[in-house]
Short mmCIF file of C-alpha atoms in Angstrom, two decimals:
data_model
loop_
_atom_site.label_atom_id
_atom_site.label_comp_id
_atom_site.label_asym_id
_atom_site.label_seq_id
_atom_site.Cartn_x
_atom_site.Cartn_y
_atom_site.Cartn_z
CA MET A 1 -6.54 -34.19 -72.90
CA MET A 2 -8.01 -37.24 -71.15
CA ARG A 3 -5.41 -36.97 -68.35
CA LYS A 4 -6.23 -33.30 -67.80
CA PHE A 5 -9.93 -34.13 -67.71
CA ALA A 6 -9.35 -36.97 -65.23
CA LYS A 7 -7.28 -34.73 -62.93
CA TYR A 8 -9.97 -32.03 -63.13
CA PHE A 9 -12.70 -34.57 -62.36
CA ILE A 10 -10.84 -36.03 -59.35
CA SER A 11 -10.02 -32.56 -57.95
CA THR A 12 -13.63 -31.45 -58.30
CA PHE A 13 -14.90 -34.67 -56.68
CA LEU A 14 -12.53 -34.28 -53.71
CA LEU A 15 -13.58 -30.65 -53.29
CA ILE A 16 -17.23 -31.64 -53.18
CA ILE A 17 -16.48 -34.29 -50.55
CA VAL A 18 -14.53 -31.83 -48.37
CA VAL A 19 -17.27 -29.19 -48.57
CA THR A 20 -20.24 -31.49 -48.04
CA LEU A 21 -18.83 -34.03 -45.57
CA PRO A 22 -19.64 -31.99 -42.41
CA CYS A 23 -23.23 -31.59 -43.59
CA LEU A 24 -23.47 -35.29 -44.41
CA LEU A 25 -22.20 -36.17 -40.94
CA VAL A 26 -24.73 -33.86 -39.28
CA ASN A 27 -27.59 -35.26 -41.33
CA ALA A 28 -26.47 -38.79 -40.49
CA SER A 29 -26.49 -37.98 -36.81
CA GLU A 30 -30.03 -36.65 -36.93
CA SER A 31 -31.23 -39.98 -38.24
CA GLY A 32 -28.80 -42.00 -36.08
CA GLU A 33 -29.48 -45.37 -34.61
CA ILE A 34 -31.99 -45.38 -31.76
CA ILE A 35 -30.64 -47.33 -28.79
CA PRO A 36 -33.50 -49.39 -27.26
CA PHE A 37 -33.74 -48.99 -23.51
CA ASP A 38 -33.97 -52.75 -23.02
CA SER A 39 -30.56 -53.11 -24.70
CA ASP A 40 -27.65 -54.37 -22.61
CA ARG A 41 -25.69 -51.33 -23.85
CA TRP A 42 -27.22 -49.28 -21.03
CA GLU A 43 -25.75 -48.99 -17.55
CA ILE A 44 -28.26 -47.48 -15.12
CA THR A 45 -27.38 -46.15 -11.67
CA ALA A 46 -30.60 -44.67 -10.27
CA SER A 47 -33.10 -44.95 -7.45
CA GLN A 48 -35.79 -45.96 -9.96
CA SER A 49 -35.81 -47.09 -13.58
CA LYS A 50 -38.27 -48.98 -15.73
CA VAL A 51 -38.64 -49.74 -19.44
CA GLU A 52 -42.29 -49.24 -20.37
CA GLU A 53 -44.77 -48.09 -22.98
CA TYR A 54 -45.55 -44.41 -22.34
CA LEU A 55 -47.64 -42.07 -24.47
CA GLY A 56 -47.53 -44.58 -27.30
CA GLN A 57 -43.72 -44.96 -27.32
CA PRO A 58 -41.31 -47.54 -25.90
CA SER A 59 -39.61 -45.50 -23.20
CA LEU A 60 -37.45 -45.34 -20.09
CA LEU A 61 -38.78 -44.05 -16.78
CA LEU A 62 -35.79 -42.74 -14.82
CA LYS A 63 -35.51 -41.13 -11.40
CA GLY A 64 -32.62 -40.23 -9.13
CA GLY A 65 -29.59 -41.06 -11.21
CA LEU A 66 -27.87 -41.67 -14.54
CA ALA A 67 -28.37 -43.98 -17.51
CA VAL A 68 -25.26 -44.07 -19.72
CA VAL A 69 -24.40 -45.99 -22.86
CA LYS A 70 -21.59 -48.28 -21.70
CA ASP A 71 -19.72 -48.55 -24.99
CA SER A 72 -20.07 -44.87 -25.96
CA GLU A 73 -17.10 -42.63 -26.72
CA PHE A 74 -18.29 -39.06 -27.18
CA THR A 75 -16.26 -35.86 -27.36
CA ASP A 76 -18.12 -33.84 -30.00
CA GLY A 77 -21.29 -34.63 -31.87
CA ILE A 78 -25.07 -34.65 -31.60
CA ILE A 79 -27.34 -36.08 -28.91
CA GLU A 80 -31.07 -36.47 -29.59
CA TYR A 81 -33.98 -37.76 -27.53
CA ASP A 82 -37.63 -37.17 -26.74
CA VAL A 83 -38.73 -36.30 -23.21
CA ALA A 84 -42.19 -36.15 -21.62
CA LEU A 85 -42.62 -33.82 -18.65
CA GLU A 86 -45.07 -33.92 -15.79
CA LYS A 87 -46.32 -30.60 -14.44
CA THR A 88 -44.48 -30.90 -11.15
CA ARG A 89 -41.03 -30.23 -9.69
CA GLY A 90 -38.50 -32.09 -11.80
CA PHE A 91 -35.02 -31.97 -13.33
CA MET A 92 -34.26 -34.21 -16.33
CA GLY A 93 -31.92 -34.13 -19.29
CA ALA A 94 -28.72 -35.44 -20.89
CA VAL A 95 -25.09 -35.91 -19.89
CA TRP A 96 -21.97 -36.17 -22.05
CA ARG A 97 -18.19 -36.52 -21.76
CA VAL A 98 -18.93 -38.64 -18.68
CA GLN A 99 -15.66 -39.61 -16.95
CA ASP A 100 -17.36 -41.22 -13.94
CA LEU A 101 -20.49 -40.73 -11.83
CA GLY A 102 -19.13 -37.47 -10.41
CA ASN A 103 -17.57 -35.77 -13.45
CA TYR A 104 -19.38 -34.82 -16.67
CA GLU A 105 -21.22 -32.09 -18.61
CA LYS A 106 -24.97 -31.81 -18.14
CA PHE A 107 -28.04 -30.09 -19.58
CA TYR A 108 -31.46 -30.48 -18.01
CA MET A 109 -34.98 -29.05 -18.04
CA ARG A 110 -36.78 -27.74 -14.96
CA SER A 111 -40.35 -28.79 -15.61
CA HIS A 112 -41.75 -26.66 -12.76
CA GLN A 113 -40.10 -23.50 -14.16
CA SER A 114 -41.78 -23.70 -17.57
CA GLY A 115 -41.90 -20.22 -19.12
CA ASN A 116 -39.37 -18.76 -16.67
CA PRO A 117 -35.80 -17.60 -17.49
CA ASP A 118 -34.44 -20.63 -15.58
CA ALA A 119 -36.65 -23.21 -17.30
CA ASN A 120 -33.50 -25.21 -18.08
CA GLN A 121 -29.80 -25.29 -17.21
CA TYR A 122 -26.36 -26.15 -18.49
CA THR A 123 -23.88 -27.00 -15.73
CA PRO A 124 -20.60 -28.84 -15.41
CA ILE A 125 -20.27 -31.47 -12.68
CA PHE A 126 -16.93 -31.54 -10.87
CA ASN A 127 -16.34 -34.13 -8.16
CA ASP A 128 -20.09 -34.70 -7.74
CA VAL A 129 -20.78 -30.98 -7.17
CA ALA A 130 -23.01 -29.14 -9.67
CA GLY A 131 -22.56 -25.51 -10.64
CA TRP A 132 -25.98 -23.97 -11.31
CA GLN A 133 -25.45 -21.44 -8.50
CA LEU A 134 -22.19 -20.35 -10.17
CA TYR A 135 -23.26 -20.48 -13.82
CA ASN A 136 -26.62 -18.82 -14.45
CA GLY A 137 -28.34 -16.44 -16.84
CA GLU A 138 -27.34 -15.87 -20.46
CA GLY A 139 -25.30 -18.71 -21.88
CA TYR A 140 -26.44 -21.16 -19.21
CA SER A 141 -30.26 -21.20 -19.32
CA ALA A 142 -33.10 -20.00 -21.56
CA GLN A 143 -36.77 -19.10 -21.25
CA VAL A 144 -38.87 -21.92 -22.74
CA GLU A 145 -42.52 -22.78 -22.23
CA TYR A 146 -43.03 -26.54 -22.21
CA ASP A 147 -45.92 -28.71 -23.30
CA PHE A 148 -46.76 -31.30 -20.66
CA ASP A 149 -47.72 -34.96 -20.99
CA GLN A 150 -46.55 -35.22 -24.57
CA TRP A 151 -43.25 -35.97 -26.28
CA ILE A 152 -40.87 -33.03 -26.70
CA PRO A 153 -37.88 -33.47 -29.05
CA VAL A 154 -34.50 -32.28 -27.74
CA LYS A 155 -31.21 -31.97 -29.64
CA ILE A 156 -27.80 -31.04 -28.21
CA VAL A 157 -24.96 -30.19 -30.60
CA VAL A 158 -21.55 -30.27 -28.90
CA SER A 159 -18.54 -28.75 -30.66
CA GLY A 160 -15.33 -28.16 -28.72
CA LYS A 161 -15.98 -25.67 -25.92
CA ASN A 162 -19.48 -24.78 -27.21
CA ALA A 163 -22.91 -26.35 -27.40
CA GLU A 164 -26.29 -25.54 -28.90
CA ILE A 165 -29.55 -26.75 -27.34
CA TYR A 166 -32.69 -27.27 -29.42
CA ILE A 167 -36.07 -27.86 -27.75
CA GLN A 168 -39.22 -28.55 -29.79
CA ASP A 169 -37.95 -26.50 -32.76
CA MET A 170 -35.11 -28.47 -34.34
CA GLU A 171 -34.12 -25.61 -36.68
CA GLN A 172 -33.35 -22.85 -34.18
CA PRO A 173 -31.40 -23.32 -30.91
CA VAL A 174 -32.98 -21.91 -27.75
CA LEU A 175 -29.66 -21.83 -25.90
CA PHE A 176 -26.04 -21.32 -26.94
CA VAL A 177 -23.48 -22.38 -24.33
CA ASN A 178 -20.56 -20.04 -24.95
CA GLU A 179 -18.09 -22.01 -22.83
CA LEU A 180 -18.37 -25.58 -21.63
CA LYS A 181 -16.45 -25.58 -18.36
CA ARG A 182 -14.87 -29.00 -18.31
CA ASP A 183 -11.84 -30.02 -20.39
CA ILE A 184 -12.51 -31.35 -23.88
CA LYS A 185 -12.18 -35.05 -23.21
CA SER A 186 -13.93 -38.13 -24.56
CA GLY A 187 -16.42 -39.85 -22.29
CA GLN A 188 -19.73 -41.66 -22.18
CA VAL A 189 -23.09 -40.18 -23.09
CA GLY A 190 -26.52 -40.72 -21.55
CA LEU A 191 -29.47 -39.40 -19.57
CA PHE A 192 -30.03 -37.94 -16.12
CA VAL A 193 -32.92 -37.28 -13.70
CA GLU A 194 -32.81 -35.82 -10.19
CA ASP A 195 -34.66 -37.56 -7.35
CA TYR A 196 -37.89 -35.56 -7.74
CA ALA A 197 -40.43 -36.19 -10.53
CA PRO A 198 -39.40 -39.06 -12.82
CA GLY A 199 -38.32 -38.36 -16.38
CA HIS A 200 -39.76 -40.23 -19.36
CA PHE A 201 -37.45 -40.65 -22.36
CA ALA A 202 -37.86 -42.10 -25.86
CA ASN A 203 -35.89 -42.36 -29.11
CA PHE A 204 -32.44 -41.75 -27.63
CA ARG A 205 -29.64 -41.62 -30.20
CA PHE A 206 -26.29 -39.95 -30.67
CA THR A 207 -23.49 -39.64 -33.19
CA ALA A 208 -19.90 -38.72 -32.39
CA THR A 209 -18.65 -36.22 -35.00
CA ASN A 210 -15.57 -34.01 -34.86
CA ASN A 211 -16.48 -30.32 -34.51
CA PRO A 212 -20.00 -30.35 -35.97
CA PRO A 213 -20.97 -26.94 -37.37
CA LEU A 214 -22.95 -24.59 -35.13
CA LYS A 215 -25.56 -22.08 -36.26
CA LEU A 216 -24.50 -19.43 -33.75
CA THR A 217 -21.08 -17.91 -33.17
CA PRO A 218 -19.21 -17.85 -29.84
CA THR A 219 -18.66 -14.41 -28.35
CA LEU A 220 -15.34 -13.28 -26.92
CA LEU A 221 -15.26 -13.88 -23.17
CA GLU A 222 -14.70 -10.72 -21.17
CA GLU A 223 -11.66 -10.56 -18.95
CA ALA A 224 -12.24 -9.75 -15.29
CA PRO A 225 -11.39 -6.14 -14.37
CA GLU A 226 -8.11 -5.08 -12.78
CA GLY A 227 -7.97 -5.91 -9.09
CA THR A 228 -9.73 -9.26 -9.55
CA ILE A 229 -8.03 -12.05 -7.64
CA ARG A 230 -7.00 -14.49 -10.38
CA SER A 231 -5.63 -17.40 -8.35
CA TRP A 232 -6.01 -18.81 -4.85
CA SER A 233 -4.36 -21.35 -2.64
CA VAL A 234 -7.16 -23.75 -1.68
CA SER A 235 -6.95 -26.00 1.38
CA ASN A 236 -8.20 -29.51 1.87
CA SER A 237 -11.83 -29.73 3.01
CA PHE A 238 -12.89 -29.87 6.66
CA ASP A 239 -15.98 -29.64 8.86
CA GLU A 240 -17.57 -26.18 8.85
CA LYS A 241 -18.46 -26.61 12.54
CA THR A 242 -14.78 -26.37 13.53
CA LEU A 243 -15.02 -22.63 12.83
CA ASP A 244 -18.01 -22.06 15.14
CA SER A 245 -17.12 -19.19 17.50
CA LYS A 246 -13.63 -19.13 15.98
CA PHE A 247 -12.80 -15.42 16.09
CA ILE A 248 -9.03 -15.86 15.80
CA LEU A 249 -7.20 -18.56 13.84
CA SER A 250 -4.40 -20.29 15.73
CA GLN A 251 -1.47 -22.36 14.54
CA ASP A 252 -3.37 -25.47 15.65
CA ASP A 253 -6.12 -24.53 13.18
CA LYS A 254 -3.62 -24.36 10.33
CA GLN A 255 -1.15 -27.17 10.95
CA ASN A 256 -3.08 -30.01 9.28
CA LEU A 257 -4.02 -28.08 6.13
CA THR A 258 -2.68 -28.99 2.69
CA TRP A 259 -2.89 -26.63 -0.29
CA ASN A 260 -3.52 -26.62 -4.03
CA LYS A 261 -3.29 -23.71 -6.43
CA LEU A 262 -6.53 -22.86 -8.25
CA VAL A 263 -6.46 -20.41 -11.16
CA THR A 264 -9.82 -18.69 -11.68
CA GLU A 265 -11.92 -18.68 -14.82
CA ASN A 266 -11.86 -15.60 -17.10
CA SER A 267 -14.62 -14.01 -15.05
CA GLY A 268 -12.63 -14.34 -11.83
CA LEU A 269 -14.77 -17.22 -10.55
CA ALA A 270 -13.00 -19.89 -8.51
CA ASN A 271 -15.03 -23.12 -8.68
CA LEU A 272 -13.67 -24.95 -5.63
CA ALA A 273 -15.15 -28.25 -6.81
CA ARG A 274 -12.47 -28.32 -9.50
CA VAL A 275 -10.00 -29.09 -6.69
CA GLN A 276 -12.04 -31.52 -4.57
CA GLY A 277 -15.50 -32.78 -3.73
CA VAL A 278 -17.72 -32.44 -0.68
CA GLU A 279 -17.79 -35.32 1.78
CA PRO A 280 -19.86 -35.90 4.94
CA ASP A 281 -18.56 -33.50 7.60
CA LYS A 282 -16.09 -32.06 5.08
CA ASN A 283 -17.94 -29.23 3.36
CA THR A 284 -15.59 -26.25 3.89
CA ALA A 285 -12.25 -25.13 2.46
CA PHE A 286 -10.05 -22.08 2.91
CA ALA A 287 -9.10 -19.98 -0.11
CA ARG A 288 -6.20 -17.71 0.75
CA ILE A 289 -3.97 -15.03 -0.76
CA THR A 290 -1.20 -12.80 0.57
CA ILE A 291 -1.55 -9.05 0.08
CA ASN A 292 1.68 -7.09 0.36
CA SER A 293 1.03 -3.45 1.26
CA GLU A 294 3.53 -0.60 0.95
CA GLN A 295 1.91 1.17 3.89
CA GLU A 296 -0.89 0.91 6.41
CA GLN A 297 -4.09 1.52 4.47
CA VAL A 298 -7.69 0.43 3.90
CA LYS A 299 -8.78 -1.35 0.71
CA LYS A 300 -12.32 -2.09 -0.41
CA LEU A 301 -12.91 -5.76 -1.31
CA SER A 302 -16.03 -6.76 -3.27
CA PHE A 303 -16.83 -10.48 -3.30
CA GLY A 304 -19.38 -13.20 -3.90
CA PHE A 305 -19.65 -16.77 -2.67
CA SER A 306 -21.74 -19.92 -2.55
CA ASP A 307 -23.04 -20.99 -0.07
CA ARG A 308 -21.58 -19.59 3.19
CA ILE A 309 -18.41 -17.74 4.10
CA LYS A 310 -16.20 -16.53 6.95
CA VAL A 311 -13.48 -13.99 6.16
CA TYR A 312 -10.28 -13.72 8.20
CA LEU A 313 -7.59 -11.07 7.78
CA ASN A 314 -4.32 -11.68 9.60
CA ASP A 315 -6.09 -14.45 11.57
CA LYS A 316 -8.92 -12.19 12.81
CA LEU A 317 -12.53 -12.81 11.83
CA LEU A 318 -13.97 -9.83 9.92
CA TYR A 319 -17.16 -11.16 8.35
CA GLY A 320 -19.61 -14.05 8.14
CA GLY A 321 -22.19 -14.41 5.34
CA GLN A 322 -25.02 -16.65 4.14
CA ASP A 323 -26.09 -16.84 0.47
CA SER A 324 -27.47 -20.37 0.28
CA PHE A 325 -30.51 -21.68 -1.59
CA ARG A 326 -33.73 -19.92 -0.40
CA SER A 327 -31.85 -18.01 2.34
CA ARG A 328 -33.45 -14.71 1.19
CA ASP A 329 -36.83 -15.78 -0.20
CA TYR A 330 -38.47 -18.85 -1.68
CA ARG A 331 -37.20 -18.07 -5.22
CA PHE A 332 -33.61 -17.16 -4.31
CA LEU A 333 -31.40 -19.83 -5.86
CA GLY A 334 -28.24 -18.90 -4.00
CA THR A 335 -26.61 -17.71 -7.22
CA ILE A 336 -23.21 -16.09 -6.87
CA GLY A 337 -22.66 -12.36 -7.42
CA TYR A 338 -20.72 -9.40 -6.12
CA TYR A 339 -23.32 -8.78 -3.43
CA ASP A 340 -20.96 -8.17 -0.49
CA GLU A 341 -18.07 -5.86 0.33
CA LEU A 342 -15.53 -5.36 3.07
CA TYR A 343 -12.99 -2.67 3.92
CA LEU A 344 -9.72 -4.43 4.68
CA PRO A 345 -7.49 -2.72 7.30
CA LEU A 346 -4.13 -3.64 5.79
CA GLN A 347 -0.97 -3.35 7.81
CA LYS A 348 2.33 -2.39 6.20
CA GLY A 349 4.00 -5.48 4.79
CA LYS A 350 2.46 -8.94 4.55
CA ASN A 351 -1.30 -9.49 5.07
CA GLU A 352 -2.98 -12.91 4.91
CA LEU A 353 -6.56 -13.02 3.63
CA TRP A 354 -8.29 -16.34 4.36
CA MET A 355 -11.85 -17.00 3.16
CA ALA A 356 -13.58 -20.14 4.48
CA VAL A 357 -16.21 -21.16 1.93
CA SER A 358 -18.83 -23.78 2.84
CA GLU A 359 -21.07 -25.79 0.53
CA ASN A 360 -24.56 -27.13 1.29
CA GLU A 361 -23.86 -30.88 1.49
CA LYS A 362 -27.36 -31.95 0.41
CA ILE A 363 -27.95 -29.56 -2.50
CA ARG A 364 -24.40 -29.29 -3.90
CA GLY A 365 -25.47 -26.60 -6.36
CA GLY A 366 -22.21 -24.67 -6.50
CA TRP A 367 -19.13 -24.24 -4.33
CA GLY A 368 -17.40 -21.07 -5.37
CA LEU A 369 -15.80 -17.73 -4.65
CA GLN A 370 -14.96 -14.52 -6.51
CA ALA A 371 -13.33 -11.35 -5.20
CA ARG A 372 -11.81 -8.09 -6.45
CA LEU A 373 -10.10 -5.13 -4.87
CA GLU A 374 -11.28 -1.64 -5.76
CA ASN A 375 -7.73 -0.77 -6.84
CA THR A 376 -4.23 -2.17 -6.50
CA GLU A 377 -2.33 1.04 -5.78
CA GLY A 378 0.42 0.43 -3.25
CA ILE A 379 -0.17 -3.32 -3.02
CA SER A 380 0.80 -6.58 -4.70
CA MET A 381 -0.77 -10.03 -4.35
CA ASP A 382 0.84 -13.45 -4.00
#
């Protein structure tokens, strides 16, 4: 009898541990150790930083760079901090899974967009190129009205390919990121501020926890429709100016190019920064495909890009476009969409479609391309 009771007791105890452990871990994270900003655990790479007393709290003033916890190893878990915003143009927030200064996940608040749908932003950083022009709207930003010149609590829960963002209200997330774009890989964690208004941070803490529970549920990502180009050959980067007045591509234009295959995301988006970064005088790359046509015919191509594009078919220039930041009006962010279309005069047999996509070197808000054919009758794509 005593043995049966002991086995029952141990089984029940283990069951309680298994059921409650995730909750215990989450609660522990929310009261995790605050890392003082004057600690030598911080590594700061920024144009300005200062540890100071601000609004009654020991805090870090940060501008134009990153502050990461040197000894941190963070894949999943919870990040918490307080931030104080000034009522001026500013971008400040947190970074995680930091591989180096040019590759990490990022969430930040736009203080000057308080109350607007783009008051904040999730974006991946690939090769020092952000993606807010490629990833926008639902799942990437949320409408939040901020209080200024006072401390605002922020919590980020990261679990696999998803994240929840809490601002002010720590019980209900304001934003659910349905798909983090970078690979799930351990890295450092820290804070970030663009080189505009400084950010003021207090009470930074984090806890690494495997797959913390989320309050919201991921939705199934929609597949791109038939006709969407799902992979490209992407060239090395080169100077956009070399294509000035280039109406026909010659063999000399092609001979020094090297190529990498880039498979698109589920939506059909090709984020070119996944392949390479932008360097001075190297802000353009070709994305190409081969269209094999059973006969001479015309096919409608819908496409979007960021920031500028030139389209060549069988070496002949067909189109040039500009969708960069503020190119339409003062509030146009240069976000990507299927805004443009072309009618491709395909010849029978092999047709080479080359799209030269250029990124704004100073802003680096998104370097991408997406394209789909109206139908694929009588054609195949390599």
